[in-house]
Every structure is written in structure tokens, then in C-alpha cells.
């Protein structure tokens, strides 16, 4: 495996099942683009309001040659981020779109 994966939790307990979900998402991303040299994921539960429920903030930082890609998903962007797994999936999907854009630019540059 070319990339180093680091997972950080803030304001919440570490979750083995969420770690596995993050690893799965990172593996899929690496299959999509094999030039990833590093991946940092931060899962944060910034506010714990009983009336509003849980909301999660997920940040995925990817390091590829010549560029760092950051996909950041705030709870306010989507009501679905009341679920940590959905927030992780959405953040990785945003990172995949940015990777696609990066790969397209690289391909156009090398023509």
C-alpha cells in the first residue's frame, strides 16, 4: 500500500466499525487513483445538543504528487450528516471528484 492512513477523532469516542468504514473508503479511492501518498481523516462531533441530535464534520486530506486535496463536509451542508458513516462517505465522494478533476488536468497536460 502506497499511502499512509491516519484517522483522528475529536469530540467523540474512537469507533472500530467507523475505522473499518474509513479504511474501505480509502481503499476504494486508492483503486480509483493509485498515486495517493497520504490520507488523513478527521471525524469530529463538534456540538452535542440533545434537542438537535448528533452532527458530524468529516475532513479528508489526500496527498498526491504535486497537490494536496482537501474535502471538507460540514454538518450544516446536509441533514444526512447526522450519521457519521454518511458524512464519511460524502467526504470521500467529494475527494474522489477532486481526484478525478486532478487526473483529468494531468492527462490534458501530458497530451
Tab-separated table of C-alpha atoms in Angstrom:
chain	number	residue	atom	x	y	z
A	1	UNK	CA	0.000	0.000	0.000
A	2	UNK	CA	1.430	3.336	-1.085
A	3	UNK	CA	-0.491	5.599	1.220
A	4	UNK	CA	-0.311	6.160	4.935
A	5	UNK	CA	-3.772	6.421	6.506
A	6	UNK	CA	-4.238	8.406	9.697
A	7	UNK	CA	-7.645	8.635	11.393
A	8	UNK	CA	-8.344	11.178	14.135
A	9	UNK	CA	-11.483	11.551	16.245
A	10	UNK	CA	-12.404	14.795	18.001
A	11	UNK	CA	-15.218	15.221	20.483
A	12	UNK	CA	-16.231	11.582	20.265
A	13	UNK	CA	-15.056	8.081	21.055
A	14	UNK	CA	-12.952	6.084	18.622
A	15	UNK	CA	-15.048	3.546	16.725
A	16	UNK	CA	-13.626	0.316	15.330
A	17	UNK	CA	-16.519	-0.075	12.894
A	18	UNK	CA	-16.177	3.521	11.682
A	19	UNK	CA	-12.411	2.956	11.321
A	20	UNK	CA	-13.183	-0.023	9.083
A	21	UNK	CA	-15.626	2.048	7.013
A	22	UNK	CA	-12.961	4.747	6.581
A	23	UNK	CA	-10.367	2.130	5.554
A	24	UNK	CA	-12.815	0.711	2.995
A	25	UNK	CA	-13.461	4.179	1.562
A	26	UNK	CA	-9.715	4.906	1.404
A	27	UNK	CA	-9.095	1.574	-0.354
A	28	UNK	CA	-11.760	2.398	-2.965
A	29	UNK	CA	-10.168	5.788	-3.516
A	30	UNK	CA	-6.757	4.209	-3.948
A	31	UNK	CA	-8.184	1.784	-6.533
A	32	UNK	CA	-9.607	4.788	-8.375
A	33	UNK	CA	-6.314	6.751	-8.247
A	34	UNK	CA	-3.159	4.876	-7.304
A	35	UNK	CA	-0.941	7.951	-6.844
A	36	UNK	CA	-2.162	8.746	-3.314
A	37	UNK	CA	0.816	9.041	-0.974
A	38	UNK	CA	-1.031	10.025	2.202
A	39	UNK	CA	-4.546	10.204	3.602
A	40	UNK	CA	-5.595	11.951	6.814
A	41	UNK	CA	-9.185	11.710	8.003
A	42	UNK	CA	-10.639	13.734	10.869
A	43	UNK	CA	-14.082	12.814	12.194
A	44	UNK	CA	-15.473	15.357	14.603
A	45	UNK	CA	-18.674	15.711	16.534
A	46	UNK	CA	-18.407	19.430	17.226
A	47	UNK	CA	-21.673	20.008	19.104
A	48	UNK	CA	-23.650	17.628	21.229
A	49	UNK	CA	-27.110	19.141	21.567
A	50	UNK	CA	-29.705	16.706	22.824
A	51	UNK	CA	-32.555	18.544	21.092
A	52	UNK	CA	-30.828	18.579	17.698
A	53	UNK	CA	-29.146	15.190	17.821
A	54	UNK	CA	-25.657	14.362	16.601
A	55	UNK	CA	-23.963	16.137	13.713
A	56	UNK	CA	-20.598	15.161	12.279
A	57	UNK	CA	-17.872	17.042	10.479
A	58	UNK	CA	-15.503	14.976	8.325
A	59	UNK	CA	-12.320	16.220	6.676
A	60	UNK	CA	-10.359	14.087	4.200
A	61	UNK	CA	-6.884	15.292	3.258
A	62	UNK	CA	-5.205	13.470	0.382
A	63	UNK	CA	-1.625	13.895	-0.657
A	64	UNK	CA	-0.809	13.194	-4.293
A	65	UNK	CA	2.329	14.156	-6.194
A	66	UNK	CA	2.185	17.883	-6.843
A	67	UNK	CA	-1.016	18.565	-4.937
A	68	UNK	CA	-2.891	18.262	-1.657
A	69	UNK	CA	-6.627	17.644	-1.926
A	70	UNK	CA	-8.949	18.578	0.915
A	71	UNK	CA	-12.577	17.504	1.081
A	72	UNK	CA	-14.418	19.054	3.975
A	73	UNK	CA	-18.007	18.292	4.895
A	74	UNK	CA	-19.731	20.478	7.470
A	75	UNK	CA	-22.918	19.296	9.195
A	76	UNK	CA	-24.799	22.375	8.001
A	77	UNK	CA	-24.273	21.331	4.367
A	78	UNK	CA	-26.560	18.339	4.677
A	79	UNK	CA	-29.052	16.994	7.149
A	80	UNK	CA	-27.757	13.495	6.390
A	81	UNK	CA	-24.614	14.258	8.369
A	82	UNK	CA	-26.447	13.271	11.497
A	83	UNK	CA	-24.932	9.872	10.661
A	84	UNK	CA	-21.117	9.565	10.861
A	85	UNK	CA	-20.993	6.849	8.183
A	86	UNK	CA	-22.888	9.015	5.685
A	87	UNK	CA	-20.676	12.002	6.477
A	88	UNK	CA	-17.556	9.868	5.844
A	89	UNK	CA	-18.966	8.509	2.584
A	90	UNK	CA	-19.912	12.017	1.388
A	91	UNK	CA	-16.463	13.406	2.221
A	92	UNK	CA	-14.712	10.585	0.370
A	93	UNK	CA	-17.029	11.065	-2.618
A	94	UNK	CA	-16.100	14.769	-2.683
A	95	UNK	CA	-12.419	13.771	-2.543
A	96	UNK	CA	-12.959	11.341	-5.433
A	97	UNK	CA	-14.460	14.124	-7.558
A	98	UNK	CA	-11.471	16.348	-6.808
A	99	UNK	CA	-9.097	13.492	-7.658
A	100	UNK	CA	-10.927	12.989	-10.959
A	101	UNK	CA	-10.502	16.672	-11.747
A	102	UNK	CA	-6.795	16.465	-10.849
A	103	UNK	CA	-6.304	13.347	-13.003
A	104	UNK	CA	-8.122	14.973	-15.939
A	105	UNK	CA	-5.861	18.034	-15.719
A	106	UNK	CA	-2.757	15.839	-15.550
A	107	UNK	CA	-3.895	13.867	-18.585
A	108	UNK	CA	-4.639	17.076	-20.551
A	109	UNK	CA	-1.227	18.469	-19.584
A	110	UNK	CA	0.602	15.379	-20.886
A	111	UNK	CA	-1.099	15.325	-24.304
